[in-house]
JSON list of C-alpha atoms in Angstrom, two decimals:
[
{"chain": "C", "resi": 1, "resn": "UNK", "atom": "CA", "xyz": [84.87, 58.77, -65.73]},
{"chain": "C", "resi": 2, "resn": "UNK", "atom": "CA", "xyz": [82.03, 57.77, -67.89]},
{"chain": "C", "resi": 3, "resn": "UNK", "atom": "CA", "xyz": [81.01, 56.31, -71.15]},
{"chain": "C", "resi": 4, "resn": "UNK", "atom": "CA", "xyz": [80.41, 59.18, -73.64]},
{"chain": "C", "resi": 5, "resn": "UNK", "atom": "CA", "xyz": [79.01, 56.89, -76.44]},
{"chain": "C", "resi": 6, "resn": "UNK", "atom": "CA", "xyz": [78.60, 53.39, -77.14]},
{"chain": "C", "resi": 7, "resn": "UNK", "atom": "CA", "xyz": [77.70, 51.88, -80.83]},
{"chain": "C", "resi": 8, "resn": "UNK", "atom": "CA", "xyz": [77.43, 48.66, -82.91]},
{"chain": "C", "resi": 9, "resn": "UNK", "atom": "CA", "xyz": [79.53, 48.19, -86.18]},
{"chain": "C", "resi": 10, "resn": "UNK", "atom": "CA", "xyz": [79.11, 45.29, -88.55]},
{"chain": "C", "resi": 11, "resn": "UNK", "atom": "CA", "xyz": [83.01, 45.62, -88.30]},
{"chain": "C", "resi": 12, "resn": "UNK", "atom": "CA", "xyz": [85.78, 47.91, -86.40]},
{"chain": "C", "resi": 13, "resn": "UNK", "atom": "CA", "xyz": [89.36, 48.29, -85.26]},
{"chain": "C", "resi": 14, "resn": "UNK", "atom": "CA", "xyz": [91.29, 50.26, -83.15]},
{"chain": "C", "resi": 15, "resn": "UNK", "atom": "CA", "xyz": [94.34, 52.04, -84.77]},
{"chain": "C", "resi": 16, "resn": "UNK", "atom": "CA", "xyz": [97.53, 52.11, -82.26]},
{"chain": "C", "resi": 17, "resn": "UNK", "atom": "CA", "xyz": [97.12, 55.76, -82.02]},
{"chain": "C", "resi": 18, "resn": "UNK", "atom": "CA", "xyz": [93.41, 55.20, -80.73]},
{"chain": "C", "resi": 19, "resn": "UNK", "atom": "CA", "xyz": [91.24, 55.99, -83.80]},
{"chain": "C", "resi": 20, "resn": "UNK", "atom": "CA", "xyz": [89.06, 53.64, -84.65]},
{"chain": "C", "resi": 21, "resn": "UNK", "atom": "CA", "xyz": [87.63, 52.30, -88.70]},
{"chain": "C", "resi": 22, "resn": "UNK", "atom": "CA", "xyz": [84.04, 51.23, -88.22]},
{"chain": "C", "resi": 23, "resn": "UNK", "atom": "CA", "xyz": [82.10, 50.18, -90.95]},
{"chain": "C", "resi": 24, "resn": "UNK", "atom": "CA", "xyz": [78.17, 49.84, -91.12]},
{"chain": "C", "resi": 25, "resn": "UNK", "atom": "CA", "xyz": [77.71, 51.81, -87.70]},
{"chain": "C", "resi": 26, "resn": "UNK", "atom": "CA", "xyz": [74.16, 51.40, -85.88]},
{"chain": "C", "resi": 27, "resn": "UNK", "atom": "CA", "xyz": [71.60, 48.79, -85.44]},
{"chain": "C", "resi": 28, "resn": "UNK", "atom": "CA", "xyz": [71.82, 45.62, -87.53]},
{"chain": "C", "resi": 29, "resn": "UNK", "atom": "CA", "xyz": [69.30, 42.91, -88.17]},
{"chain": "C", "resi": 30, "resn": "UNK", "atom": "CA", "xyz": [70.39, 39.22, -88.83]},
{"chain": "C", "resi": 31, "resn": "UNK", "atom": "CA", "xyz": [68.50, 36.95, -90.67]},
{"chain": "C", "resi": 32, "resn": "UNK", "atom": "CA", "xyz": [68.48, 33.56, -90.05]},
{"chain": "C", "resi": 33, "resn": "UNK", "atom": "CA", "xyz": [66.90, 30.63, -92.06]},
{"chain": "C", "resi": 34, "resn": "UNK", "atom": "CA", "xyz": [66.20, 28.57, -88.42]},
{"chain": "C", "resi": 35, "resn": "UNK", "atom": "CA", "xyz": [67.18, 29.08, -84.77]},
{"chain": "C", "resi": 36, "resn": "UNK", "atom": "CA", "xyz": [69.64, 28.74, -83.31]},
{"chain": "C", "resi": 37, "resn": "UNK", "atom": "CA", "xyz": [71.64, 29.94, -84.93]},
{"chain": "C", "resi": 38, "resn": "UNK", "atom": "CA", "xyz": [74.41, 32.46, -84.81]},
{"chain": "C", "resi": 39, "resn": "UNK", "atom": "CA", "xyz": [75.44, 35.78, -85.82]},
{"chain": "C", "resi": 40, "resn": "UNK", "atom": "CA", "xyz": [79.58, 35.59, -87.31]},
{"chain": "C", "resi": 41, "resn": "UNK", "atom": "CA", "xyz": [80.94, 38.95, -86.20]},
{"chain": "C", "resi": 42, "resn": "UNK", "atom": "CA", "xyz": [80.09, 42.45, -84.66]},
{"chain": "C", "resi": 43, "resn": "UNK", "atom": "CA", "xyz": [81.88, 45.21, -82.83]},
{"chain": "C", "resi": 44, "resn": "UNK", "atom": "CA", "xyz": [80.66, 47.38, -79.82]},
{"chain": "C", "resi": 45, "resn": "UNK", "atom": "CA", "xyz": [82.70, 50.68, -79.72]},
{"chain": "C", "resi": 46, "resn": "UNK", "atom": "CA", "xyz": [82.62, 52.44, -76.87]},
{"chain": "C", "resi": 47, "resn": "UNK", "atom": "CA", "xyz": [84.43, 55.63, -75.98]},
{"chain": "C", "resi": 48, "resn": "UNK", "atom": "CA", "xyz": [84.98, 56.12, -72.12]},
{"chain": "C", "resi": 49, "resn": "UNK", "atom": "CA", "xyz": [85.78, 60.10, -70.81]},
{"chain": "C", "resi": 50, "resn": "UNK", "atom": "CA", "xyz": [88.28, 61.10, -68.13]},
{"chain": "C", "resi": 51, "resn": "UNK", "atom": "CA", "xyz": [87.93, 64.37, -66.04]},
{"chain": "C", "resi": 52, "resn": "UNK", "atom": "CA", "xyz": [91.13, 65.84, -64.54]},
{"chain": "C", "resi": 53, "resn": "UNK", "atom": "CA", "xyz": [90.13, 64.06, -61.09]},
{"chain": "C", "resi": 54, "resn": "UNK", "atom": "CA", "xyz": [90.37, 60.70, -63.20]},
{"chain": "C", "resi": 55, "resn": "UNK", "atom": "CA", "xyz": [94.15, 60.93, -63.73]},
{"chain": "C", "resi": 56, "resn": "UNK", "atom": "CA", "xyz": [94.98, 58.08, -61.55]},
{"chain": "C", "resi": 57, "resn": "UNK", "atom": "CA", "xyz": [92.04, 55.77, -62.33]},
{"chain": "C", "resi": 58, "resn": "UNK", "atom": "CA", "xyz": [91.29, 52.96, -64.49]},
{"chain": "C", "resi": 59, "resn": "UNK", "atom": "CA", "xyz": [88.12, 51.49, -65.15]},
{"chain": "C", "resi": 60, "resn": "UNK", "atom": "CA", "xyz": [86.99, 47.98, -66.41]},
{"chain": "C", "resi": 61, "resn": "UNK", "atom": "CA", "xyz": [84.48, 48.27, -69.35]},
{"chain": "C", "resi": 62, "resn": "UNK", "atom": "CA", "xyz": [81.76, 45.64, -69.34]},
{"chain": "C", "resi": 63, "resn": "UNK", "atom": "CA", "xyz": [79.70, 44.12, -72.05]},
{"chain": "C", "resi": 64, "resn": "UNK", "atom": "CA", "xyz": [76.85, 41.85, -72.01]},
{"chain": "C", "resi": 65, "resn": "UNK", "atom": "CA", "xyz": [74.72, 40.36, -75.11]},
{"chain": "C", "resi": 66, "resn": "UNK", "atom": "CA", "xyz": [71.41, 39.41, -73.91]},
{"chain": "C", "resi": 67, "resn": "UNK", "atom": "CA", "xyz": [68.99, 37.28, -76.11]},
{"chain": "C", "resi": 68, "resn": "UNK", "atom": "CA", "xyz": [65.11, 38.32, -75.91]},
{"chain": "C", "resi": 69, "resn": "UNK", "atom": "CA", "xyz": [64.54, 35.47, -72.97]},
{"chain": "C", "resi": 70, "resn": "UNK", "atom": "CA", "xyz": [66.94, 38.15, -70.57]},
{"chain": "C", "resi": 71, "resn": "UNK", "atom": "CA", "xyz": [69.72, 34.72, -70.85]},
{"chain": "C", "resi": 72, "resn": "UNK", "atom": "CA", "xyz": [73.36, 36.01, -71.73]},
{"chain": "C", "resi": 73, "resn": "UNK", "atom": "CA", "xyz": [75.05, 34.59, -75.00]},
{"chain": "C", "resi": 74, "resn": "UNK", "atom": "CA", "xyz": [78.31, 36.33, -75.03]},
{"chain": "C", "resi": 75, "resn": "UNK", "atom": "CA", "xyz": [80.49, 39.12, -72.85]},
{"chain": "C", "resi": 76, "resn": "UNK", "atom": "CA", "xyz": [83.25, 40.35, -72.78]},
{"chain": "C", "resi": 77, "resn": "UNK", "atom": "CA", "xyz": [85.46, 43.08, -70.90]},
{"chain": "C", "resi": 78, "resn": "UNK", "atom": "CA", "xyz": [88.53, 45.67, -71.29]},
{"chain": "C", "resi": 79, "resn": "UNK", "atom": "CA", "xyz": [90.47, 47.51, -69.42]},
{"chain": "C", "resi": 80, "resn": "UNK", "atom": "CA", "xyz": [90.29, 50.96, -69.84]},
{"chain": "C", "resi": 81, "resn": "UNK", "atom": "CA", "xyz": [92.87, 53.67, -67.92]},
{"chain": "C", "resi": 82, "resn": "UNK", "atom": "CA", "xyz": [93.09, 57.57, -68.15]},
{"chain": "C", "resi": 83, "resn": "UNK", "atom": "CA", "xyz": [95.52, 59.09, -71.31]},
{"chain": "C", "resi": 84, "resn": "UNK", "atom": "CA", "xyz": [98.53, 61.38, -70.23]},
{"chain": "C", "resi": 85, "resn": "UNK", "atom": "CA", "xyz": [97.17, 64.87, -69.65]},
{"chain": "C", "resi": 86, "resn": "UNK", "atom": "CA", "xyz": [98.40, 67.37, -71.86]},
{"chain": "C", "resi": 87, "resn": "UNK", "atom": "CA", "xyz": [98.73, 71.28, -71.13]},
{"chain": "C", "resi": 88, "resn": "UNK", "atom": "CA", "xyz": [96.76, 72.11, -74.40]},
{"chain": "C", "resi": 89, "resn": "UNK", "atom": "CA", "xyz": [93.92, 69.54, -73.99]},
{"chain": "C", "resi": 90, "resn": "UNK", "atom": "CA", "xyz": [90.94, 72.03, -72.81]},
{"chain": "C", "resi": 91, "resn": "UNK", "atom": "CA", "xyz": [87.80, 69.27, -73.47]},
{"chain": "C", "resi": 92, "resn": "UNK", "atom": "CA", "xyz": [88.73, 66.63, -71.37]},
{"chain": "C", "resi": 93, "resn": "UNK", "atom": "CA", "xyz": [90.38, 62.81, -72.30]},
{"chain": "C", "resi": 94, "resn": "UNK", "atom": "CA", "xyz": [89.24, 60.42, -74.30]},
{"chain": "C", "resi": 95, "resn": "UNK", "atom": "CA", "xyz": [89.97, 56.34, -75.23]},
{"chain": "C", "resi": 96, "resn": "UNK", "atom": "CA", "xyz": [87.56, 54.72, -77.18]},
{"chain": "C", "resi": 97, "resn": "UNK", "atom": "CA", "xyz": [87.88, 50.31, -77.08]},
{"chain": "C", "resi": 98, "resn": "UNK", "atom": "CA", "xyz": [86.49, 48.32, -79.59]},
{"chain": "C", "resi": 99, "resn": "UNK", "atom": "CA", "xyz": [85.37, 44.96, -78.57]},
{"chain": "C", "resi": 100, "resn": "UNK", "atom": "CA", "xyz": [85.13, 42.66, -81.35]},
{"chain": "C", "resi": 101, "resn": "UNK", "atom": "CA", "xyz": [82.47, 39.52, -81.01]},
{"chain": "C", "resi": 102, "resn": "UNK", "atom": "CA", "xyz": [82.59, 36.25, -82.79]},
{"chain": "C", "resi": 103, "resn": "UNK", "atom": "CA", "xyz": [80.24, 33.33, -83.30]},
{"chain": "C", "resi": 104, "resn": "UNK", "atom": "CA", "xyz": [77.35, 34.85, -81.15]},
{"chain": "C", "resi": 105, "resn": "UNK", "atom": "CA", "xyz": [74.68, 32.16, -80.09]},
{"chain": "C", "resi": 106, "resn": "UNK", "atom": "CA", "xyz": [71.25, 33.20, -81.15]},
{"chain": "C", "resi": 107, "resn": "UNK", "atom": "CA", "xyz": [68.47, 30.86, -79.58]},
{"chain": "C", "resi": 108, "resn": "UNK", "atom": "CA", "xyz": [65.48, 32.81, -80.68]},
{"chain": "C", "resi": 109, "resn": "UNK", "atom": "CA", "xyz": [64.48, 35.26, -83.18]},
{"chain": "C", "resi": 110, "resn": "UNK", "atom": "CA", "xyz": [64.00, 38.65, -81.46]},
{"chain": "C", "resi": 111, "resn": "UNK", "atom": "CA", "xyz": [65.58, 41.36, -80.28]},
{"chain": "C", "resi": 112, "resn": "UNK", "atom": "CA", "xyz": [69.36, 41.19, -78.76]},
{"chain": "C", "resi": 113, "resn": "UNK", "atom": "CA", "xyz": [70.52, 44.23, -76.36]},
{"chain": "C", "resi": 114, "resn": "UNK", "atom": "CA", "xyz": [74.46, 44.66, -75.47]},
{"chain": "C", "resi": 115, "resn": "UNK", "atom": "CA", "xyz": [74.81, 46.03, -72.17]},
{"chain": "C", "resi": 116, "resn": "UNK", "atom": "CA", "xyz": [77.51, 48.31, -71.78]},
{"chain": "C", "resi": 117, "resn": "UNK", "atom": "CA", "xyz": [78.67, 49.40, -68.53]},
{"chain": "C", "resi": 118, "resn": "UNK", "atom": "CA", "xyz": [81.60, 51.08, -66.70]},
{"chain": "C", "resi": 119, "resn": "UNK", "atom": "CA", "xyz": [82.90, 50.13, -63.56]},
{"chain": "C", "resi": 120, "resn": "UNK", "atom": "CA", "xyz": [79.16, 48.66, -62.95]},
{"chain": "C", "resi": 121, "resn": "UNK", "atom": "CA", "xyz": [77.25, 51.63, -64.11]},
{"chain": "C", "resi": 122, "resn": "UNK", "atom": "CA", "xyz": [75.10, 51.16, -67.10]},
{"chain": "C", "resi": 123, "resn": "UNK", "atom": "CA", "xyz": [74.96, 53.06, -70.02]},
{"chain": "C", "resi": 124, "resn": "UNK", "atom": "CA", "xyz": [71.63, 54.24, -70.82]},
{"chain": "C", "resi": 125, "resn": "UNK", "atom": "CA", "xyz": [72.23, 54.41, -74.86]},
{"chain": "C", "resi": 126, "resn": "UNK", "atom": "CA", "xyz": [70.44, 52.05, -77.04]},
{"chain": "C", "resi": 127, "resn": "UNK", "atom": "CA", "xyz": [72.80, 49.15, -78.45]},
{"chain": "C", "resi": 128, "resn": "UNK", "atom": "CA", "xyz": [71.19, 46.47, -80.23]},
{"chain": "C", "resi": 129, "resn": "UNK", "atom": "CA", "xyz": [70.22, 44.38, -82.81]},
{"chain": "C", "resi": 130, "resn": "UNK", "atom": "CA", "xyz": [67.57, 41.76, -84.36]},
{"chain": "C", "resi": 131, "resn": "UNK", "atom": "CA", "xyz": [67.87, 38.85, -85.25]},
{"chain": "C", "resi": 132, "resn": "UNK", "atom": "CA", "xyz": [64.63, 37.39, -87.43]},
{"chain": "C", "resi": 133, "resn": "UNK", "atom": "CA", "xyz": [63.54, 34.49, -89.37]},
{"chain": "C", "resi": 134, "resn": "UNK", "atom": "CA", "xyz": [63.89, 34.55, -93.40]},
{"chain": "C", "resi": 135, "resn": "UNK", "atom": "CA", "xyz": [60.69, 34.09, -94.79]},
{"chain": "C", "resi": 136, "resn": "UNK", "atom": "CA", "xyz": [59.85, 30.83, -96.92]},
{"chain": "C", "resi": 137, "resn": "UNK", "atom": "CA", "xyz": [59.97, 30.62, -100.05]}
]
């Protein structure tokens, strides 16, 4: 098993039958008028692929927001187990999880990563986002 993709959404739920609505997808910036300060609410999606010898596993999906001084401000983790296999599936299985984050602490200005890993291993995608000072006025 491994993570296929992994992606930031300004917002993003998951649909019982495992699609998933994302809206503004990609890298965001928050501005701030001081620090700290905090950003209100982002998603990670991340969509985790099973091959045939993955049937009986599950795997814990991990992920870590770290502000620019390498400290974490906020993780959190899911679950994440094989879907039935189906005679007509040729490309493999799929489940995507969408981890919602609230209230994220944001000591500095600068540049937040969210590690995303699987079962320890690190994805090697680029997830993040900025968070900067508003200008005066």
């Amino acid at each position: 098993m491994q993570i296929d993709f992994a992606f930031l959404a300004d917002s993003a739920t998951q649909r019982p039958d495992g699609r998933v609505d994302a809206l503004a997808i990609g890298p965001f910036t928050a501005t701030q008028g001081r620090f700290p300060a905090s950003v209100l609410h982002f998603a990670v999606v991340a969509r985790v692929g099973f091959t045939q010898e993955d049937r009986d596993r599950a795997g814990t999906l991990h992920v870590r927001v770290v502000a620019p001084d390498g400290a974490t401000v906020a993780e959190q983790q899911s679950a994440v187990e094989a879907p039935p296999i189906f005679v007509a599936e040729t490309e493999g299985r799929r489940r995507t999880r969408v981890l919602n984050f609230y209230n994220v602490p944001l000591p500095a200005p600068g540049t937040y990563v969210c590690n995303v890993a699987l079962n320890g291993d690190q994805f090697d995608g680029d997830v993040h986002f900025e968070a900067n000072l508003a200008p005066a006025v």
